GROMACS .gro file of C-alpha atoms in nm:
model
  355
    1MET     CA    1   9.533   7.135  -0.749
    2ILE     CA    2   9.264   6.995  -0.455
    3GLU     CA    3   9.175   6.607  -0.381
    4GLN     CA    4   8.854   6.431  -0.396
    5LEU     CA    5   8.617   6.592  -0.168
    6LEU     CA    6   8.252   6.470  -0.295
    7ARG     CA    7   8.195   6.109  -0.378
    8THR     CA    8   7.899   6.126  -0.655
    9PRO     CA    9   7.736   5.795  -0.879
   10PHE     CA   10   7.874   5.981  -1.117
   11THR     CA   11   8.232   6.013  -1.018
   12GLU     CA   12   8.251   5.614  -0.927
   13LEU     CA   13   8.056   5.546  -1.245
   14THR     CA   14   8.348   5.771  -1.426
   15GLY     CA   15   8.651   5.741  -1.208
   16VAL     CA   16   8.696   6.114  -1.218
   17ARG     CA   17   8.847   6.305  -0.881
   18HIS     CA   18   8.480   6.615  -0.867
   19PRO     CA   19   8.136   6.592  -1.017
   20VAL     CA   20   8.171   6.831  -1.275
   21VAL     CA   21   8.109   6.809  -1.668
   22GLN     CA   22   8.259   7.007  -1.938
   23THR     CA   23   8.017   6.927  -2.197
   24GLY     CA   24   8.122   6.870  -2.545
   25MET     CA   25   8.046   7.184  -2.748
   26GLY     CA   26   8.093   7.206  -3.158
   27TRP     CA   27   8.469   7.394  -3.255
   28VAL     CA   28   8.509   7.469  -2.855
   29SER     CA   29   8.583   7.153  -2.682
   30GLY     CA   30   8.867   7.105  -2.787
   31PRO     CA   31   9.166   6.852  -2.678
   32ARG     CA   32   9.330   7.219  -2.553
   33LEU     CA   33   9.015   7.250  -2.294
   34VAL     CA   34   8.920   6.826  -2.229
   35SER     CA   35   9.246   6.775  -2.179
   36GLY     CA   36   9.204   7.054  -1.922
   37THR     CA   37   8.941   6.974  -1.765
   38ALA     CA   38   8.996   6.589  -1.708
   39ASN     CA   39   9.391   6.720  -1.553
   40ALA     CA   40   9.185   6.969  -1.288
   41GLY     CA   41   8.966   6.655  -1.212
   42GLY     CA   42   8.621   6.657  -1.438
   43LEU     CA   43   8.447   6.502  -1.655
   44GLY     CA   44   8.643   6.679  -2.033
   45ILE     CA   45   8.381   6.537  -2.288
   46LEU     CA   46   8.512   6.626  -2.688
   47ALA     CA   47   8.305   6.828  -2.958
   48SER     CA   48   8.310   6.521  -3.250
   49ALA     CA   49   7.992   6.671  -3.469
   50THR     CA   50   8.256   6.882  -3.634
   51MET     CA   51   8.494   6.692  -3.643
   52THR     CA   52   8.551   6.456  -3.968
   53TYR     CA   53   8.639   6.037  -3.897
   54GLU     CA   54   9.033   6.172  -3.915
   55GLU     CA   55   9.034   6.472  -3.718
   56LEU     CA   56   8.808   6.310  -3.426
   57GLU     CA   57   9.102   6.014  -3.378
   58HIS     CA   58   9.361   6.281  -3.394
   59ALA     CA   59   9.189   6.462  -3.173
   60ILE     CA   60   9.170   6.159  -2.848
   61LEU     CA   61   9.483   6.102  -2.966
   62GLU     CA   62   9.642   6.465  -2.863
   63VAL     CA   63   9.381   6.427  -2.580
   64LYS     CA   64   9.552   6.169  -2.432
   65GLY     CA   65   9.889   6.240  -2.528
   66ARG     CA   66   9.780   6.568  -2.294
   67THR     CA   67   9.707   6.398  -1.966
   68ASP     CA   68   9.636   6.029  -1.856
   69GLN     CA   69   9.246   6.088  -1.670
   70PRO     CA   70   8.893   5.993  -1.775
   71PHE     CA   71   8.756   6.221  -2.052
   72GLY     CA   72   8.454   6.168  -2.263
   73VAL     CA   73   8.364   6.191  -2.658
   74ASN     CA   74   8.050   6.329  -2.752
   75LEU     CA   75   7.865   6.168  -3.095
   76ARG     CA   76   7.622   6.206  -3.328
   77ALA     CA   77   7.414   5.892  -3.255
   78ASP     CA   78   7.233   5.939  -3.648
   79ALA     CA   79   7.531   5.952  -3.813
   80GLY     CA   80   7.592   5.739  -4.070
   81ASP     CA   81   7.986   5.602  -3.948
   82ALA     CA   82   7.787   5.641  -3.575
   83GLY     CA   83   7.964   5.321  -3.547
   84GLU     CA   84   8.303   5.347  -3.709
   85ARG     CA   85   8.310   5.642  -3.424
   86CYS     CA   86   8.233   5.415  -3.181
   87ASP     CA   87   8.463   5.128  -3.256
   88LEU     CA   88   8.749   5.363  -3.270
   89LEU     CA   89   8.590   5.476  -2.833
   90ILE     CA   90   8.602   5.104  -2.800
   91ARG     CA   91   9.022   5.125  -2.991
   92HIS     CA   92   9.155   5.434  -2.766
   93GLY     CA   93   8.981   5.348  -2.417
   94VAL     CA   94   8.838   5.678  -2.417
   95ARG     CA   95   8.601   5.670  -2.096
   96VAL     CA   96   8.253   5.769  -2.148
   97ALA     CA   97   8.030   5.817  -2.478
   98SER     CA   98   7.753   6.090  -2.432
   99PHE     CA   99   7.460   6.142  -2.703
  100ALA     CA  100   7.270   6.504  -2.799
  101LEU     CA  101   6.995   6.261  -2.984
  102ALA     CA  102   6.914   5.880  -2.716
  103PRO     CA  103   7.177   5.602  -2.929
  104LYS     CA  104   7.004   5.264  -3.044
  105PRO     CA  105   7.004   4.984  -2.802
  106ASP     CA  106   7.232   4.748  -2.978
  107LEU     CA  107   7.461   5.043  -3.037
  108ILE     CA  108   7.461   5.162  -2.637
  109ALA     CA  109   7.501   4.737  -2.544
  110LYS     CA  110   7.861   4.758  -2.747
  111LEU     CA  111   7.931   5.012  -2.605
  112LYS     CA  112   7.903   4.877  -2.270
  113ASP     CA  113   8.044   4.537  -2.387
  114HIS     CA  114   8.348   4.669  -2.434
  115GLY     CA  115   8.364   4.902  -2.094
  116VAL     CA  116   8.237   5.259  -2.201
  117VAL     CA  117   8.006   5.433  -2.032
  118VAL     CA  118   7.705   5.581  -2.219
  119MET     CA  119   7.547   5.863  -2.157
  120PRO     CA  120   7.256   5.994  -2.337
  121SER     CA  121   7.146   6.368  -2.331
  122VAL     CA  122   6.755   6.437  -2.262
  123GLY     CA  123   6.513   6.694  -2.286
  124ALA     CA  124   6.237   6.459  -2.078
  125ALA     CA  125   6.144   6.215  -1.812
  126ARG     CA  126   6.003   6.034  -2.053
  127HIS     CA  127   6.335   6.025  -2.292
  128ALA     CA  128   6.532   5.927  -1.956
  129GLU     CA  129   6.319   5.644  -1.933
  130LYS     CA  130   6.334   5.534  -2.253
  131VAL     CA  131   6.754   5.537  -2.296
  132ALA     CA  132   6.764   5.373  -1.926
  133ALA     CA  133   6.566   5.067  -2.012
  134TRP     CA  134   6.809   5.041  -2.314
  135GLY     CA  135   7.071   5.011  -2.063
  136ALA     CA  136   7.291   5.432  -2.048
  137ASP     CA  137   7.408   5.399  -1.784
  138ALA     CA  138   7.360   5.744  -1.671
  139VAL     CA  139   7.173   6.048  -1.853
  140MET     CA  140   7.319   6.458  -1.841
  141VAL     CA  141   6.946   6.702  -1.861
  142GLN     CA  142   6.951   7.002  -1.934
  143GLY     CA  143   6.728   7.277  -1.911
  144GLY     CA  144   6.563   7.524  -2.112
  145GLU     CA  145   6.860   7.761  -1.964
  146GLY     CA  146   7.139   7.637  -2.165
  147GLY     CA  147   7.300   7.710  -2.453
  148GLY     CA  148   7.303   7.588  -2.777
  149HIS     CA  149   6.997   7.328  -2.879
  150THR     CA  150   6.742   7.344  -2.578
  151GLY     CA  151   6.388   7.271  -2.482
  152PRO     CA  152   6.153   7.540  -2.326
  153VAL     CA  153   6.171   7.349  -1.954
  154PRO     CA  154   6.350   7.488  -1.713
  155THR     CA  155   6.673   7.300  -1.492
  156THR     CA  156   6.466   7.357  -1.143
  157LEU     CA  157   6.100   7.196  -1.312
  158LEU     CA  158   6.266   6.944  -1.537
  159LEU     CA  159   6.573   6.810  -1.346
  160PRO     CA  160   6.295   6.656  -1.085
  161THR     CA  161   6.116   6.485  -1.265
  162VAL     CA  162   6.435   6.322  -1.441
  163LEU     CA  163   6.479   6.181  -1.099
  164ASP     CA  164   6.226   6.065  -1.046
  165ALA     CA  165   6.204   5.871  -1.357
  166VAL     CA  166   6.510   5.656  -1.390
  167ASP     CA  167   6.791   5.534  -1.103
  168ILE     CA  168   7.087   5.569  -1.301
  169PRO     CA  169   7.342   5.816  -1.183
  170VAL     CA  170   7.136   6.181  -1.382
  171VAL     CA  171   7.391   6.516  -1.450
  172ALA     CA  172   7.206   6.842  -1.448
  173ALA     CA  173   7.253   7.146  -1.694
  174GLY     CA  174   7.153   7.480  -1.784
  175GLY     CA  175   7.212   7.692  -1.590
  176PHE     CA  176   7.552   7.590  -1.365
  177PHE     CA  177   7.834   7.862  -1.315
  178ASP     CA  178   7.933   7.807  -0.976
  179GLY     CA  179   8.000   7.535  -0.661
  180ARG     CA  180   7.616   7.687  -0.508
  181GLY     CA  181   7.470   7.559  -0.844
  182LEU     CA  182   7.629   7.228  -0.786
  183ALA     CA  183   7.517   7.155  -0.437
  184ALA     CA  184   7.164   7.280  -0.494
  185ALA     CA  185   7.197   6.958  -0.772
  186LEU     CA  186   7.350   6.789  -0.546
  187SER     CA  187   7.095   6.863  -0.268
  188TYR     CA  188   6.830   6.769  -0.553
  189GLY     CA  189   6.990   6.424  -0.628
  190ALA     CA  190   7.115   6.508  -0.878
  191ALA     CA  191   7.498   6.287  -0.909
  192GLY     CA  192   7.716   6.637  -1.105
  193VAL     CA  193   7.661   6.931  -1.328
  194GLY     CA  194   7.772   6.972  -1.666
  195MET     CA  195   7.814   7.316  -1.771
  196GLY     CA  196   7.941   7.434  -2.159
  197THR     CA  197   7.983   7.863  -2.073
  198ARG     CA  198   8.099   7.884  -1.843
  199PHE     CA  199   8.434   7.646  -1.936
  200LEU     CA  200   8.377   7.823  -2.273
  201LEU     CA  201   8.520   8.133  -2.037
  202THR     CA  202   8.821   7.999  -1.976
  203GLN     CA  203   9.165   8.078  -2.001
  204ASP     CA  204   9.192   7.613  -2.146
  205SER     CA  205   8.943   7.759  -2.434
  206ALA     CA  206   9.043   7.821  -2.794
  207VAL     CA  207   8.799   8.072  -2.857
  208PRO     CA  208   8.888   8.416  -2.982
  209GLN     CA  209   8.986   8.648  -2.694
  210ALA     CA  210   8.745   8.891  -2.857
  211VAL     CA  211   8.486   8.660  -2.894
  212LYS     CA  212   8.553   8.616  -2.497
  213ASP     CA  213   8.579   8.936  -2.391
  214LEU     CA  214   8.210   8.961  -2.609
  215TYR     CA  215   8.029   8.688  -2.431
  216LEU     CA  216   8.175   8.884  -2.085
  217ARG     CA  217   7.985   9.248  -2.288
  218HIS     CA  218   7.660   9.041  -2.186
  219ASP     CA  219   7.431   9.071  -1.915
  220LEU     CA  220   7.126   8.884  -1.800
  221THR     CA  221   6.908   8.949  -2.114
  222GLY     CA  222   7.180   8.862  -2.348
  223THR     CA  223   7.063   8.574  -2.512
  224VAL     CA  224   6.781   8.440  -2.740
  225VAL     CA  225   6.660   8.080  -2.843
  226THR     CA  226   6.624   8.123  -3.191
  227ALA     CA  227   6.515   7.868  -3.427
  228LYS     CA  228   6.576   8.112  -3.775
  229VAL     CA  229   6.921   7.980  -3.798
  230ASP     CA  230   6.844   7.601  -3.770
  231GLY     CA  231   6.527   7.544  -3.765
  232MET     CA  232   6.497   7.433  -3.411
  233PRO     CA  233   6.477   7.637  -3.081
  234HIS     CA  234   6.856   7.745  -3.014
  235ARG     CA  235   6.939   7.941  -2.719
  236MET     CA  236   7.270   8.226  -2.824
  237LEU     CA  237   7.406   8.565  -2.791
  238ARG     CA  238   7.174   8.788  -2.931
  239THR     CA  239   7.406   8.979  -3.157
  240ASP     CA  240   7.333   9.218  -3.466
  241LEU     CA  241   7.317   8.877  -3.698
  242VAL     CA  242   7.087   8.720  -3.489
  243GLN     CA  243   6.851   8.977  -3.490
  244GLU     CA  244   6.918   9.017  -3.834
  245LEU     CA  245   6.837   8.637  -3.909
  246GLU     CA  246   6.511   8.730  -3.635
  247GLU     CA  247   6.371   8.932  -3.900
  248THR     CA  248   6.439   8.833  -4.284
  249GLY     CA  249   6.170   8.629  -4.386
  250ALA     CA  250   6.286   8.228  -4.554
  251VAL     CA  251   6.326   8.408  -4.891
  252LYS     CA  252   6.584   8.611  -4.811
  253ARG     CA  253   6.759   8.363  -4.658
  254LEU     CA  254   6.751   8.128  -4.887
  255GLY     CA  255   7.098   8.216  -5.093
  256PRO     CA  256   7.274   8.241  -4.786
  257THR     CA  257   7.167   7.946  -4.619
  258VAL     CA  258   7.241   7.720  -4.995
  259ARG     CA  259   7.626   7.880  -5.009
  260ARG     CA  260   7.642   7.791  -4.624
  261THR     CA  261   7.578   7.395  -4.685
  262LEU     CA  262   7.781   7.367  -4.967
  263GLU     CA  263   8.031   7.550  -4.726
  264PHE     CA  264   7.965   7.252  -4.515
  265LYS     CA  265   7.930   6.968  -4.781
  266ARG     CA  266   8.296   7.130  -4.842
  267THR     CA  267   8.454   7.150  -4.471
  268SER     CA  268   8.326   6.790  -4.322
  269GLY     CA  269   8.444   6.630  -4.671
  270LEU     CA  270   8.071   6.479  -4.683
  271SER     CA  271   7.940   6.354  -5.057
  272TRP     CA  272   7.582   6.419  -5.169
  273LEU     CA  273   7.543   6.038  -5.087
  274GLU     CA  274   7.638   6.132  -4.723
  275LEU     CA  275   7.510   6.362  -4.631
  276ALA     CA  276   7.172   6.301  -4.832
  277LYS     CA  277   7.157   5.951  -4.568
  278ASP     CA  278   7.256   6.152  -4.282
  279GLY     CA  279   7.007   6.380  -4.376
  280ARG     CA  280   6.737   6.101  -4.362
  281ALA     CA  281   6.873   5.966  -4.062
  282MET     CA  282   6.805   6.302  -3.871
  283LYS     CA  283   6.412   6.338  -4.022
  284ARG     CA  284   6.390   5.985  -3.879
  285ALA     CA  285   6.543   6.108  -3.571
  286GLN     CA  286   6.390   6.419  -3.470
  287GLY     CA  287   6.155   6.477  -3.679
  288ARG     CA  288   6.277   6.778  -3.911
  289THR     CA  289   6.123   6.841  -4.189
  290LEU     CA  290   6.334   6.946  -4.525
  291ALA     CA  291   6.284   7.346  -4.499
  292GLN     CA  292   6.413   7.294  -4.163
  293MET     CA  293   6.722   6.979  -4.244
  294THR     CA  294   6.832   7.216  -4.500
  295LEU     CA  295   6.916   7.452  -4.232
  296ALA     CA  296   7.013   7.250  -4.027
  297ALA     CA  297   7.368   7.208  -4.193
  298ASN     CA  298   7.413   7.627  -4.159
  299THR     CA  299   7.511   7.549  -3.773
  300PRO     CA  300   7.846   7.368  -3.805
  301VAL     CA  301   7.987   7.656  -4.041
  302MET     CA  302   7.841   7.970  -3.919
  303LEU     CA  303   7.912   7.891  -3.525
  304LYS     CA  304   8.327   7.762  -3.675
  305ALA     CA  305   8.350   8.171  -3.814
  306GLY     CA  306   8.188   8.274  -3.526
  307LEU     CA  307   8.391   8.034  -3.219
  308VAL     CA  308   8.678   7.976  -3.434
  309GLU     CA  309   8.719   8.204  -3.642
  310GLY     CA  310   8.635   8.475  -3.446
  311ASP     CA  311   8.406   8.632  -3.685
  312THR     CA  312   8.116   8.777  -3.530
  313GLY     CA  313   7.966   8.918  -3.817
  314ALA     CA  314   7.932   8.631  -4.020
  315GLY     CA  315   7.915   8.419  -3.779
  316VAL     CA  316   7.673   8.281  -3.402
  317LEU     CA  317   7.771   8.218  -3.051
  318ALA     CA  318   7.541   7.928  -2.822
  319SER     CA  319   7.545   8.055  -2.490
  320GLY     CA  320   7.379   8.018  -2.203
  321GLN     CA  321   7.212   8.291  -1.979
  322VAL     CA  322   7.474   8.225  -1.690
  323VAL     CA  323   7.714   8.430  -1.946
  324GLY     CA  324   7.526   8.710  -1.771
  325VAL     CA  325   7.682   8.649  -1.411
  326ILE     CA  326   7.993   8.513  -1.559
  327ASP     CA  327   8.292   8.812  -1.583
  328ASP     CA  328   8.608   8.689  -1.524
  329LEU     CA  329   8.789   8.435  -1.741
  330PRO     CA  330   9.007   8.190  -1.500
  331THR     CA  331   9.236   7.800  -1.595
  332CYS     CA  332   9.012   7.465  -1.536
  333GLU     CA  333   9.183   7.387  -1.245
  334GLU     CA  334   9.110   7.811  -1.108
  335LEU     CA  335   8.690   7.684  -1.162
  336VAL     CA  336   8.701   7.357  -1.075
  337ASP     CA  337   8.855   7.402  -0.725
  338ARG     CA  338   8.635   7.699  -0.645
  339ILE     CA  339   8.351   7.557  -0.785
  340VAL     CA  340   8.407   7.203  -0.565
  341LEU     CA  341   8.503   7.417  -0.263
  342ARG     CA  342   8.224   7.607  -0.270
  343ALA     CA  343   7.990   7.372  -0.319
  344VAL     CA  344   8.131   7.213  -0.013
  345ASP     CA  345   8.115   7.484   0.223
  346GLU     CA  346   7.712   7.519   0.083
  347LEU     CA  347   7.614   7.159   0.141
  348ARG     CA  348   7.792   7.172   0.526
  349ARG     CA  349   7.608   7.538   0.612
  350GLY     CA  350   7.324   7.352   0.472
  351SER     CA  351   7.294   6.996   0.718
  352SER     CA  352   7.394   7.311   1.009
  353TYR     CA  353   6.991   7.350   0.955
  354VAL     CA  354   6.913   6.961   1.038
  355LEU     CA  355   6.805   6.918   1.385
   0.00000   0.00000   0.00000
């Protein structure tokens, strides 16, 4: 395990040794991966959207039992119990609260008042300006190369517009997998990088080995962005199932969609009233139609089938484009060490060009 070699506004803000973030991936970012990242000196983030409140508390306690280093939890700002989950983070001393959607100013203020770093994810400069004005401590910006829900603008164009818009630390995500990427992001002016697929493909990830092997077999053309799974653009591996969804009409998808919605209700423990409240919140926050909200209930079930149960015939596999250049399964410690060491080498080499 290497000592701290890079000091950035992000490492100062969060107390981690290295400016490397393992993003909160549903069904993937569990206690083992998060603690592995934290012990390696990066910021591991628990994905809580697929957890009940009780499961989240258990996961937080498990991480704390595995590491004494800072870590974070990713929350749904539009969830009906978002306030209670924030109280949970405060009670257990979680260092960072990350959000896929912007939390309201009162929630940001509450977390900050209790020493929790607030880091929403954004997809545009105007979103970064909004959350910065509301008091966010940092933002993560993901370009179109990233896995999961993503936008059309690549990181190389999106990142500088966000950096120009705000003066809080910016973590760059989407297309990063090695030390060259970290060096490039720091050179742009970012304070760190976030990676999902690269951490999914580590020994500390609990994803079944057969599924990891499937990821490793894909090349740079092996992902596709589709809205057929949950109504929003979503980058995932180009599998037979995804191809079938792309080619199937809405009427034929209706039956499987309803079945998966019922399965999501059962596994989440939510009542129909709670599902309706979450749906209304999603509609207000994201402007989704009723059809899109119905499709959205598919995602947790289909991701679980692939990433937890290893059933690639019934599940979808979120993935960034970097899957095409990853060919190994290091530990989190090995991964973070080599990323930081390579970044330092590249930054020193770049500085040698200056007269």
